[in-house]
């Protein structure tokens, strides 16, 4: 299918290790978003890309978190020196971009990467 | 206090029942309101998108927004076992790309055959 894909689907790591999560957005979608979903919690916004630039990094919880996007397509979210509280499902979404006044800018989500930090 | 509150459930109903899911919010700047459905181990998928106050109907689903009360609802008629999922409300102050969505915590719905 042509939906948003994420890899890996599951990642188990030891505390203190670095991890890299990947997102492949829908082809042609210029906007890309990263969210985090902890057990029983709603989605927490992390970062937004328009093209390769990130105008809004306000949601990144600490300087251990970083993200980049290259070629206006694939994005990677990197977590350095992972902590147990980083355990969550990391969701990526993409949308067409500028959208229309009044809405019409649906965000399509990938299946997520389930990160477990031991 | 969270900006968007949603009863986590679980809400268990028999097949065919009318389901009412609700969210309250505190930010009066929110104008765009969405409902997402999330099956287990899947990403959320958009069900309904409404702007400002009023009702919107799509098949068995009706979304209601009452901005004066800062309260939104999703009604599901003739509920089916396949409707069993977690329902997330989300809202935004602006349309278009980069509009940060603020989500509720989700309500888990179980429709029993």
Short mmCIF file of C-alpha atoms in Angstrom, two decimals:
data_model
loop_
_atom_site.label_atom_id
_atom_site.label_comp_id
_atom_site.label_asym_id
_atom_site.label_seq_id
_atom_site.Cartn_x
_atom_site.Cartn_y
_atom_site.Cartn_z
CA UNK A 1 0.00 0.00 0.00
CA UNK A 2 0.95 3.67 -0.19
CA UNK A 3 0.44 4.55 3.46
CA UNK A 4 2.88 5.84 6.05
CA UNK A 5 5.38 3.18 7.07
CA UNK A 6 7.57 3.05 10.14
CA UNK A 7 10.46 0.85 11.16
CA UNK A 8 11.19 -1.00 13.24
CA UNK A 9 7.75 -2.00 14.47
CA UNK A 10 9.22 -2.99 17.82
CA UNK A 11 12.48 -1.99 19.48
CA UNK A 12 13.80 -3.22 22.81
CA UNK A 13 16.92 -1.51 24.07
CA UNK A 14 18.92 -1.13 27.22
CA UNK A 15 18.95 2.05 29.25
CA UNK A 16 21.69 4.37 28.03
CA UNK A 17 21.75 3.13 24.44
CA UNK A 18 20.87 5.28 21.43
CA UNK A 19 17.98 4.36 19.14
CA UNK A 20 16.93 5.51 15.71
CA UNK A 21 13.34 5.32 14.48
CA UNK A 22 12.42 5.70 10.84
CA UNK A 23 9.36 7.10 9.09
CA UNK A 24 8.48 6.88 5.40
CA UNK A 25 5.64 9.32 4.69
CA UNK A 26 3.09 9.09 1.91
CA UNK A 27 4.72 10.07 -1.38
CA UNK A 28 4.18 13.75 -2.12
CA UNK A 29 3.25 14.71 1.44
CA UNK A 30 5.32 17.71 2.43
CA UNK A 31 4.35 17.85 6.10
CA UNK A 32 5.54 15.22 8.57
CA UNK A 33 4.83 14.92 12.27
CA UNK A 34 6.19 12.82 15.14
CA UNK A 35 4.06 11.98 18.16
CA UNK A 36 4.59 9.85 21.25
CA UNK A 37 1.84 7.75 22.83
CA UNK A 38 2.39 6.39 26.30
CA UNK A 39 0.18 3.68 27.80
CA UNK A 40 -3.26 5.08 28.51
CA UNK A 41 -2.24 8.53 27.34
CA UNK A 42 -3.19 10.57 24.31
CA UNK A 43 -0.77 11.49 21.61
CA UNK A 44 1.96 13.91 22.62
CA UNK A 45 3.28 16.12 19.81
CA UNK A 46 7.04 16.00 19.39
CA UNK A 47 8.09 17.75 16.19
CA UNK A 48 6.79 18.90 12.81
CA UNK A 49 8.59 19.13 9.46
CA UNK A 50 7.58 21.15 6.44
CA UNK A 51 9.85 19.85 3.73
CA UNK A 52 13.25 19.34 5.33
CA UNK A 53 12.93 22.10 7.91
CA UNK A 54 11.42 21.84 11.35
CA UNK A 55 9.61 25.08 12.20
CA UNK A 56 8.21 23.60 15.39
CA UNK A 57 10.42 21.56 17.73
CA UNK A 58 8.53 22.63 20.82
CA UNK A 59 7.41 19.15 21.77
CA UNK A 60 10.79 17.47 22.01
CA UNK A 61 11.00 16.48 25.70
CA UNK A 62 14.74 16.91 26.11
CA UNK A 63 17.98 17.48 24.21
CA UNK A 64 18.37 13.71 24.02
CA UNK A 65 15.73 13.78 21.31
CA UNK A 66 16.48 14.94 17.78
CA UNK A 67 14.97 14.43 14.36
CA UNK A 68 15.90 15.07 10.80
CA UNK A 69 14.30 14.77 7.42
CA UNK A 70 16.16 14.46 4.16
CA UNK A 71 15.02 14.90 0.59
CA UNK A 72 11.63 16.02 1.83
CA UNK A 73 10.77 12.40 2.45
CA UNK A 74 12.18 9.97 5.02
CA UNK A 75 12.55 11.15 8.60
CA UNK A 76 14.48 9.68 11.49
CA UNK A 77 13.86 10.32 15.17
CA UNK A 78 16.91 9.70 17.32
CA UNK A 79 16.85 9.22 21.07
CA UNK A 80 20.25 9.31 22.75
CA UNK A 81 21.06 7.73 26.10
CA UNK A 82 17.59 6.22 26.37
CA UNK A 83 15.80 6.22 29.71
CA UNK A 84 12.99 3.97 30.91
CA UNK A 85 10.52 6.86 30.71
CA UNK A 86 11.18 6.98 26.96
CA UNK A 87 9.26 3.70 26.60
CA UNK A 88 6.22 4.44 24.44
CA UNK A 89 4.80 4.05 20.96
CA UNK A 90 6.30 6.60 18.58
CA UNK A 91 3.89 7.55 15.81
CA UNK A 92 4.64 9.35 12.60
CA UNK A 93 2.03 11.11 10.47
CA UNK A 94 2.14 12.96 7.18
CA UNK A 95 -0.16 15.37 5.41
CA UNK A 96 -0.34 17.10 2.08
CA UNK A 97 1.07 20.35 3.34
CA UNK A 98 -0.49 23.75 3.32
CA UNK A 99 -4.04 22.52 3.41
CA UNK A 100 -7.14 24.58 2.81
CA UNK A 101 -8.62 27.30 4.93
CA UNK A 102 -11.15 25.70 7.16
CA UNK A 103 -9.45 22.35 7.29
CA UNK A 104 -8.85 19.62 4.72
CA UNK A 105 -5.45 18.76 6.10
CA UNK A 106 -5.88 15.23 7.33
CA UNK A 107 -2.90 13.68 9.03
CA UNK A 108 -2.32 10.06 8.01
CA UNK A 109 -0.63 7.97 10.67
CA UNK A 110 1.77 5.08 10.42
CA UNK A 111 1.47 1.97 12.62
CA UNK A 112 4.05 3.24 15.09
CA UNK A 113 7.26 1.92 16.63
CA UNK A 114 6.87 0.39 20.08
CA UNK A 115 9.97 1.27 22.06
CA UNK A 116 10.80 -0.55 25.28
CA UNK A 117 13.74 0.61 27.36
CA UNK A 118 14.87 -1.95 29.90
CA UNK B 1 -5.21 19.91 34.32
CA UNK B 2 -4.99 18.63 30.76
CA UNK B 3 -6.13 20.86 27.91
CA UNK B 4 -8.37 18.10 26.57
CA UNK B 5 -10.13 15.64 28.88
CA UNK B 6 -11.59 12.35 27.78
CA UNK B 7 -13.00 9.52 29.88
CA UNK B 8 -10.67 6.54 29.33
CA UNK B 9 -13.42 3.94 29.68
CA UNK B 10 -13.60 1.13 28.87
CA UNK B 11 -17.11 1.61 27.60
CA UNK B 12 -18.88 -1.68 26.96
CA UNK B 13 -22.11 -1.76 24.96
CA UNK B 14 -24.19 -4.45 23.22
CA UNK B 15 -24.26 -4.64 19.45
CA UNK B 16 -26.81 -2.23 17.97
CA UNK B 17 -26.58 0.29 20.80
CA UNK B 18 -26.09 4.00 20.32
CA UNK B 19 -22.70 5.06 21.63
CA UNK B 20 -21.85 8.53 22.91
CA UNK B 21 -18.20 9.53 23.26
CA UNK B 22 -17.26 12.91 24.66
CA UNK B 23 -14.41 15.33 25.23
CA UNK B 24 -14.15 18.59 27.12
CA UNK B 25 -11.48 21.18 26.55
CA UNK B 26 -10.25 24.37 28.12
CA UNK B 27 -8.62 26.31 25.27
CA UNK B 28 -11.21 28.61 23.67
CA UNK B 29 -8.91 29.09 20.65
CA UNK B 30 -9.65 25.58 19.39
CA UNK B 31 -11.79 25.74 16.26
CA UNK B 32 -11.02 22.49 14.41
CA UNK B 33 -12.19 19.27 15.96
CA UNK B 34 -11.42 15.73 14.94
CA UNK B 35 -12.23 12.19 15.98
CA UNK B 36 -9.74 9.41 15.34
CA UNK B 37 -10.26 5.67 15.69
CA UNK B 38 -7.32 3.53 16.74
CA UNK B 39 -7.36 -0.24 16.60
CA UNK B 40 -4.94 -2.17 18.78
CA UNK B 41 -1.33 -1.84 17.58
CA UNK B 42 -2.35 0.39 14.69
CA UNK B 43 -2.01 4.09 14.01
CA UNK B 44 -5.01 6.40 14.47
CA UNK B 45 -7.27 6.95 11.46
CA UNK B 46 -9.39 10.04 10.98
CA UNK B 47 -13.15 9.49 11.29
CA UNK B 48 -14.64 12.96 11.45
CA UNK B 49 -13.42 16.53 10.98
CA UNK B 50 -15.56 19.53 11.97
CA UNK B 51 -15.01 23.24 12.08
CA UNK B 52 -16.50 25.45 14.79
CA UNK B 53 -19.85 24.59 16.35
CA UNK B 54 -22.54 22.39 14.89
CA UNK B 55 -23.20 18.85 13.76
CA UNK B 56 -21.72 16.71 11.03
CA UNK B 57 -23.02 13.33 9.95
CA UNK B 58 -21.26 10.57 8.03
CA UNK B 59 -23.06 7.25 7.83
CA UNK B 60 -23.47 5.86 11.32
CA UNK B 61 -21.27 8.56 12.83
CA UNK B 62 -22.34 12.03 13.99
CA UNK B 63 -19.97 14.60 15.42
CA UNK B 64 -21.26 17.48 17.54
CA UNK B 65 -19.37 20.55 18.69
CA UNK B 66 -20.61 22.96 21.33
CA UNK B 67 -17.98 25.69 21.61
CA UNK B 68 -19.94 27.62 24.21
CA UNK B 69 -19.64 24.65 26.56
CA UNK B 70 -16.23 23.54 25.24
CA UNK B 71 -17.68 20.09 24.68
CA UNK B 72 -17.56 17.77 21.70
CA UNK B 73 -19.28 14.44 21.09
CA UNK B 74 -19.15 11.54 18.70
CA UNK B 75 -22.26 9.40 18.34
CA UNK B 76 -22.18 5.96 16.77
CA UNK B 77 -25.53 4.50 15.74
CA UNK B 78 -26.19 0.78 15.35
CA UNK B 79 -22.81 -0.03 16.87
CA UNK B 80 -20.99 -3.09 15.52
CA UNK B 81 -18.29 -5.32 17.04
CA UNK B 82 -15.96 -3.90 14.40
CA UNK B 83 -16.37 -0.50 16.07
CA UNK B 84 -14.45 -1.84 19.07
CA UNK B 85 -11.39 0.39 19.27
CA UNK B 86 -9.99 3.39 21.10
CA UNK B 87 -11.50 6.70 20.03
CA UNK B 88 -9.34 9.81 20.33
CA UNK B 89 -10.59 13.34 20.07
CA UNK B 90 -8.18 15.97 18.76
CA UNK B 91 -8.40 19.67 18.23
CA UNK B 92 -6.48 22.58 16.82
CA UNK B 93 -6.62 26.35 16.76
CA UNK B 94 -5.54 26.61 13.12
CA UNK B 95 -6.05 24.71 9.89
CA UNK B 96 -3.36 23.61 7.52
CA UNK B 97 0.07 22.07 7.87
CA UNK B 98 1.83 22.52 11.14
CA UNK B 99 -1.42 22.82 13.03
CA UNK B 100 -0.43 21.08 16.20
CA UNK B 101 -3.17 18.71 17.26
CA UNK B 102 -3.94 18.40 20.95
CA UNK B 103 -5.32 14.95 21.70
CA UNK B 104 -7.49 13.58 24.43
CA UNK B 105 -6.33 10.42 26.16
CA UNK B 106 -8.78 8.23 24.25
CA UNK B 107 -11.84 6.20 25.20
CA UNK B 108 -11.71 2.45 24.76
CA UNK B 109 -14.97 1.13 23.32
CA UNK B 110 -16.02 -2.51 23.33
CA UNK B 111 -19.10 -3.57 21.36
CA UNK B 112 -20.23 -7.03 22.34
CA UNK B 113 -22.06 -9.29 19.85
#
